[in-house]
Short mmCIF file of C-alpha atoms in Angstrom, two decimals:
data_model
loop_
_atom_site.label_atom_id
_atom_site.label_comp_id
_atom_site.label_asym_id
_atom_site.label_seq_id
_atom_site.Cartn_x
_atom_site.Cartn_y
_atom_site.Cartn_z
CA MET A 1084 0.08 -0.03 0.02
CA GLY A 1085 2.79 2.35 0.78
CA ALA A 1086 4.49 1.78 -2.52
CA SER A 1087 1.37 2.39 -4.32
CA PHE A 1088 0.67 5.76 -2.48
CA SER A 1089 4.12 6.92 -3.17
CA LEU A 1090 3.79 6.21 -6.92
CA SER A 1091 1.02 8.64 -6.90
CA PHE A 1092 3.18 11.56 -6.49
CA THR A 1093 4.97 10.91 -9.70
CA ASP A 1094 2.29 12.23 -12.09
CA GLN A 1095 1.59 16.05 -12.15
CA ASP A 1096 -2.28 15.37 -11.74
CA GLY A 1097 -1.49 13.00 -8.91
CA PHE A 1098 -2.35 9.79 -10.93
CA SER A 1099 0.25 7.00 -10.85
CA SER A 1100 1.06 4.61 -13.76
CA SER A 1101 0.27 1.79 -11.40
CA SER A 1102 -3.08 0.12 -11.54
CA SER A 1103 -3.16 0.16 -7.62
CA PRO A 1104 -5.39 2.91 -5.87
CA SER A 1105 -3.76 6.10 -5.45
CA LEU A 1106 -4.46 9.44 -3.93
CA GLY A 1107 -5.55 10.74 -7.20
CA ASP A 1108 -8.40 8.07 -7.38
CA LEU A 1109 -10.25 9.48 -4.27
CA PRO A 1110 -13.60 11.14 -5.41
CA GLU A 1111 -13.61 14.98 -4.84
CA SER A 1112 -16.51 14.91 -2.55
CA CYS A 1113 -14.73 12.49 -0.30
CA VAL A 1114 -11.60 14.50 -0.26
CA ALA A 1115 -13.44 17.50 0.43
CA SER A 1116 -15.32 15.97 3.31
CA ILE A 1117 -11.68 14.92 4.76
CA ILE A 1118 -10.05 18.33 4.39
CA GLY A 1119 -12.89 20.29 5.85
CA TYR A 1120 -11.56 19.01 9.25
CA LEU A 1121 -8.28 20.87 8.59
CA ASP A 1122 -7.42 24.48 9.24
CA PRO A 1123 -7.31 26.87 6.31
CA PRO A 1124 -3.29 26.68 5.87
CA GLN A 1125 -3.39 23.13 5.95
CA ILE A 1126 -6.12 22.72 3.31
CA CYS A 1127 -4.11 25.29 0.94
CA LYS A 1128 -0.97 23.02 1.53
CA LEU A 1129 -2.86 19.83 0.67
CA ALA A 1130 -4.25 21.47 -2.58
CA LYS A 1131 -0.79 21.15 -4.05
CA LEU A 1132 -0.86 17.46 -3.48
CA ASN A 1133 -2.80 16.63 -6.82
CA ARG A 1134 -5.70 17.25 -8.93
CA ALA A 1135 -8.28 15.83 -6.68
CA PHE A 1136 -7.26 17.94 -3.53
CA ARG A 1137 -6.82 20.98 -5.75
CA ALA A 1138 -10.45 20.79 -6.82
CA ALA A 1139 -11.69 19.82 -3.35
CA SER A 1140 -9.81 22.82 -1.61
CA TRP A 1141 -12.24 25.12 -3.59
CA ALA A 1142 -15.36 23.47 -2.60
CA ASP A 1143 -17.81 26.01 -1.10
CA PHE A 1144 -18.99 23.82 1.70
CA VAL A 1145 -15.59 23.49 2.94
CA TRP A 1146 -14.85 27.20 3.20
CA GLU A 1147 -18.19 28.27 4.38
CA SER A 1148 -17.46 26.28 7.47
CA LYS A 1149 -14.25 28.23 8.14
CA LEU A 1150 -16.02 31.63 7.64
CA PRO A 1151 -17.66 33.54 10.54
CA GLN A 1152 -21.26 32.83 11.20
CA ASN A 1153 -22.29 36.27 9.67
CA TYR A 1154 -19.77 36.56 6.87
CA GLU A 1155 -22.19 38.22 4.38
CA THR A 1156 -22.68 40.96 6.81
CA LEU A 1157 -18.89 41.50 7.27
CA VAL A 1158 -18.39 41.40 3.44
CA GLY A 1159 -20.84 44.18 3.11
CA GLU A 1160 -19.52 46.23 5.98
CA VAL A 1161 -15.78 46.07 4.88
CA LEU A 1162 -15.38 45.25 1.44
CA SER A 1163 -15.89 48.01 -1.23
CA PHE A 1164 -16.49 45.63 -4.08
CA VAL A 1165 -17.44 42.12 -4.23
CA PRO A 1166 -17.99 40.29 -7.76
CA GLU A 1167 -21.08 38.30 -8.18
CA LYS A 1168 -21.07 34.67 -7.37
CA LEU A 1169 -17.61 35.03 -5.62
CA GLY A 1170 -16.64 31.59 -4.13
CA LYS A 1171 -16.28 31.06 -0.65
CA ARG A 1172 -12.54 30.58 -0.82
CA ASP A 1173 -12.27 33.79 -2.42
CA ILE A 1174 -14.31 35.63 0.35
CA TYR A 1175 -12.15 33.91 2.84
CA THR A 1176 -9.16 35.05 1.31
CA ARG A 1177 -10.50 38.73 0.86
CA LEU A 1178 -11.49 38.90 4.52
CA CYS A 1179 -8.13 37.61 5.64
CA ARG A 1180 -6.51 40.80 3.93
CA VAL A 1181 -6.25 43.85 6.20
CA ASN A 1182 -9.20 45.91 5.32
CA THR A 1183 -9.41 49.58 6.06
CA PHE A 1184 -12.64 51.50 6.75
CA ASP A 1185 -14.26 54.33 8.81
CA GLY A 1186 -11.88 56.98 7.01
CA GLY A 1187 -8.87 54.98 7.37
CA THR A 1188 -9.03 54.95 11.36
CA LYS A 1189 -10.10 51.21 11.64
CA LYS A 1190 -8.73 47.90 10.29
CA ILE A 1191 -10.23 44.57 10.31
CA TRP A 1192 -9.11 41.06 9.07
CA LEU A 1193 -9.70 37.45 9.67
CA ASP A 1194 -7.04 35.39 11.22
CA LYS A 1195 -5.88 33.23 8.44
CA SER A 1196 -5.52 30.04 10.72
CA THR A 1197 -8.78 30.32 12.73
CA GLY A 1198 -11.03 32.78 10.86
CA GLY A 1199 -11.48 34.81 14.10
CA VAL A 1200 -12.35 38.52 13.57
CA CYS A 1201 -9.50 40.87 14.57
CA MET A 1202 -9.76 44.69 14.68
CA SER A 1203 -7.48 47.84 15.24
CA ILE A 1204 -8.57 51.23 15.92
CA SER A 1205 -5.69 54.00 15.24
CA SER A 1206 -4.89 56.66 17.63
CA LYS A 1207 -6.36 59.15 15.25
CA GLY A 1208 -9.73 57.24 15.72
CA LEU A 1209 -9.41 57.60 19.55
CA GLN A 1210 -10.58 60.77 21.70
CA ILE A 1211 -7.43 61.98 23.29
CA THR A 1212 -7.56 64.81 25.87
CA GLY A 1213 -5.02 67.53 24.71
CA ILE A 1214 -4.27 65.91 21.50
CA ASP A 1215 -4.67 69.30 19.49
CA ASP A 1216 -1.97 70.92 21.80
CA ARG A 1217 1.40 70.32 20.47
CA ARG A 1218 2.92 71.14 23.94
CA TYR A 1219 1.32 67.82 25.00
CA TRP A 1220 0.79 65.36 22.02
CA ASN A 1221 2.13 64.93 18.49
CA HIS A 1222 1.31 62.48 15.68
CA ILE A 1223 4.64 60.75 14.61
CA PRO A 1224 5.02 58.83 11.36
CA THR A 1225 6.50 55.29 12.09
CA GLU A 1226 6.82 52.00 10.37
CA GLU A 1227 6.16 50.14 13.52
CA SER A 1228 2.39 50.80 13.48
CA ARG A 1229 0.01 49.17 10.82
CA PHE A 1230 -1.48 52.80 10.48
CA GLY A 1231 1.82 54.42 9.78
CA SER A 1232 1.72 56.78 12.58
CA ILE A 1233 1.29 56.81 16.43
CA ALA A 1234 0.43 59.64 19.02
CA TYR A 1235 3.30 60.71 21.19
CA LEU A 1236 2.83 62.19 24.71
CA GLN A 1237 5.51 64.36 25.73
CA GLN A 1238 4.14 65.45 29.13
CA ILE A 1239 0.60 66.11 30.58
CA TRP A 1240 -1.44 66.31 33.84
CA TRP A 1241 -4.64 64.83 32.98
CA PHE A 1242 -4.15 61.67 30.88
CA GLU A 1243 -7.25 60.45 29.25
CA VAL A 1244 -7.99 58.29 26.14
CA ASP A 1245 -11.41 57.20 25.04
CA GLY A 1246 -12.58 55.05 22.06
CA GLU A 1247 -15.91 53.71 20.59
CA VAL A 1248 -16.72 51.29 17.89
CA GLU A 1249 -19.91 49.69 16.61
CA PHE A 1250 -19.64 46.48 14.68
CA PRO A 1251 -21.23 43.33 13.80
CA PHE A 1252 -18.81 41.00 15.51
CA PRO A 1253 -19.48 37.35 15.31
CA PRO A 1254 -20.69 35.32 18.31
CA GLY A 1255 -17.83 34.72 20.51
CA THR A 1256 -15.63 35.97 23.31
CA TYR A 1257 -13.16 38.98 22.67
CA SER A 1258 -10.35 40.65 24.42
CA VAL A 1259 -9.56 44.37 24.20
CA PHE A 1260 -5.89 45.78 24.37
CA PHE A 1261 -4.16 49.04 24.14
CA ARG A 1262 -0.92 48.88 22.52
CA LEU A 1263 1.61 51.20 24.05
CA GLN A 1264 5.34 51.75 24.41
CA LEU A 1265 7.33 53.77 26.70
CA GLY A 1266 9.98 55.90 25.05
CA ARG A 1267 10.19 57.13 21.31
CA ALA A 1268 11.77 54.64 18.92
CA ALA A 1269 13.94 55.66 16.01
CA ARG A 1270 16.42 54.32 13.50
CA ARG A 1271 19.92 55.42 13.56
CA PHE A 1272 22.49 53.73 11.23
CA GLY A 1273 20.12 50.89 10.46
CA ARG A 1274 19.75 50.16 14.30
CA ARG A 1275 16.55 50.66 16.39
CA ILE A 1276 17.13 52.84 19.25
CA CYS A 1277 14.51 54.21 21.94
CA ASN A 1278 14.73 57.79 23.38
CA SER A 1279 13.55 57.48 26.97
CA GLU A 1280 14.05 61.34 27.51
CA HIS A 1281 10.41 62.45 28.36
CA VAL A 1282 9.52 59.13 30.24
CA HIS A 1283 8.23 59.83 33.68
CA GLY A 1284 5.40 59.57 35.99
CA TRP A 1285 4.02 56.05 35.34
CA ASP A 1286 5.68 54.38 38.06
CA ILE A 1287 3.75 56.57 40.68
CA LYS A 1288 0.25 55.42 40.03
CA PRO A 1289 -1.33 52.62 37.57
CA VAL A 1290 -3.26 53.56 34.46
CA ARG A 1291 -6.88 52.58 34.98
CA PHE A 1292 -8.65 50.73 32.10
CA GLN A 1293 -12.35 50.43 31.44
CA LEU A 1294 -14.62 48.55 28.99
CA TRP A 1295 -18.60 48.85 28.27
CA THR A 1296 -20.89 47.12 25.90
CA SER A 1297 -24.23 48.08 24.49
CA ASP A 1298 -25.73 45.10 26.22
CA GLY A 1299 -24.49 45.94 29.68
CA GLN A 1300 -21.24 44.19 29.99
CA TYR A 1301 -18.58 46.12 32.13
CA ALA A 1302 -14.84 45.36 32.95
CA THR A 1303 -12.19 47.45 34.49
CA SER A 1304 -8.55 46.95 35.64
CA GLN A 1305 -5.45 48.83 36.44
CA CYS A 1306 -1.89 48.26 35.38
CA THR A 1307 1.52 50.27 35.87
CA VAL A 1308 2.83 51.05 32.40
CA SER A 1309 6.62 49.88 32.30
CA ASP A 1310 9.60 48.56 30.31
CA PRO A 1311 10.49 51.47 27.87
CA GLY A 1312 11.49 50.65 24.46
CA GLU A 1313 9.09 47.57 23.79
CA TRP A 1314 5.59 47.47 22.33
CA PHE A 1315 3.09 45.75 24.60
CA HIS A 1316 -0.69 45.10 24.71
CA TYR A 1317 -2.27 46.11 27.81
CA HIS A 1318 -5.32 43.90 28.51
CA VAL A 1319 -8.43 46.00 29.22
CA GLY A 1320 -10.96 43.17 29.43
CA ASP A 1321 -13.12 40.87 27.63
CA PHE A 1322 -16.62 41.12 26.31
CA ASN A 1323 -18.95 38.20 24.73
CA VAL A 1324 -21.10 38.39 21.61
CA GLU A 1325 -23.99 35.92 21.35
CA ASN A 1326 -26.04 37.44 18.37
CA SER A 1327 -24.57 37.87 15.02
CA ASN A 1328 -27.63 39.58 13.64
CA SER A 1329 -27.05 42.73 15.85
CA LEU A 1330 -24.49 45.51 16.07
CA THR A 1331 -22.22 45.58 19.36
CA ARG A 1332 -21.19 48.77 20.62
CA ILE A 1333 -18.16 49.15 22.58
CA LYS A 1334 -16.49 51.99 24.73
CA ILE A 1335 -12.99 51.87 25.81
CA SER A 1336 -11.22 54.09 28.28
CA MET A 1337 -7.53 54.57 29.54
CA THR A 1338 -6.94 57.34 32.27
CA GLN A 1339 -4.44 58.39 34.65
CA ILE A 1340 -5.88 61.56 36.03
CA ASP A 1341 -4.12 62.06 39.32
CA CYS A 1342 -3.06 65.76 38.86
CA THR A 1343 -0.43 65.73 41.70
CA HIS A 1344 2.15 64.80 39.08
CA THR A 1345 2.76 64.97 35.35
CA LYS A 1346 3.49 61.68 33.00
CA GLY A 1347 4.88 61.49 29.61
CA GLY A 1348 7.16 59.62 27.04
CA LEU A 1349 4.09 57.40 26.01
CA CYS A 1350 3.66 56.08 22.49
CA LEU A 1351 -0.11 55.12 21.67
CA ASP A 1352 -0.43 53.12 18.68
CA SER A 1353 -4.08 51.71 18.82
CA VAL A 1354 -6.70 49.66 20.44
CA VAL A 1355 -6.75 46.15 19.21
CA ILE A 1356 -9.77 43.57 19.58
CA TYR A 1357 -8.76 39.79 19.22
CA PRO A 1358 -10.55 36.62 19.97
CA SER A 1359 -9.80 35.89 23.67
CA LYS A 1360 -8.00 32.83 23.01
CA PHE A 1361 -5.22 35.08 21.20
CA ARG A 1362 -4.09 36.29 24.63
CA GLU A 1363 -1.89 32.92 24.96
CA ARG A 1364 -0.28 33.91 21.74
CA LEU A 1365 0.67 37.34 22.93
CA LYS A 1366 1.80 35.80 26.17
CA GLN A 1367 4.15 33.43 24.59
CA ARG A 1368 5.56 36.07 22.38
CA GLY A 1369 6.18 38.31 25.42
CA TYR A 1370 3.77 41.18 24.21
CA LEU A 1371 1.26 40.96 26.86
CA LYS A 1372 0.57 43.05 29.95
CA CYS A 1373 -2.08 41.72 32.03
CA ALA A 1374 -3.80 44.38 34.09
CA LYS A 1375 -5.21 43.51 37.58
CA PRO A 1376 -9.02 43.47 37.70
CA MET A 1377 -10.46 46.19 40.04
#
């Protein structure tokens, strides 16, 4: 049996010259039923195996099971143009690309492996106290942000950042993070350096994070901003979505409003929303800062 299967790889279309059964002899519907249990990257790899696997990898029922439950709503929300009769695999591919909407202040994409919805809200899409006064804040171009710029705080007494988004999230549990860095990064002679000149005040009292949803969910936590020179995801809280047919409105807040001291030297990139199981990924990569519930 092993010999006959090895021969099946000798032909471009997956058929061997042997009369013994080979992978290329499997019915397309059978192959599609099998690969439906795999994740999308594995399906795409197996599509290179032979003609039967290649054809099965385009089956609509395979990819419909990988798409979010409300994928049709997502397509109408974030894709500017979709050809008629677009296959489910093509829809999945387009949704996995980073799609920008809401005036360029928000980006959304599907995780390629799981089909989970991910969203990022730029600093320009947030309400930042004092953002129009250049004595306090500046927008700085950088390659370290998917939006091409960040908000940089030089110094302020009253630190407050608020955000809001309304979106048809698919059912599931999601985690919300602020992506922050202490110190201003730059390139010098091809090397990344971080200027911590303005970093101060963050070790005196923690920052408070809050999360509200339109259906009454609430979370609050606090964390000391630390470790200059590295981007971290500061966990705000989690929310749950049960109904994919309605919009979920989320409000996010980050404050440090103790006016007994100033604070500065902070880079604010974005607010990110991931499926909650992604927290483990961030933790393994060393990018996660877990705030303490209040």
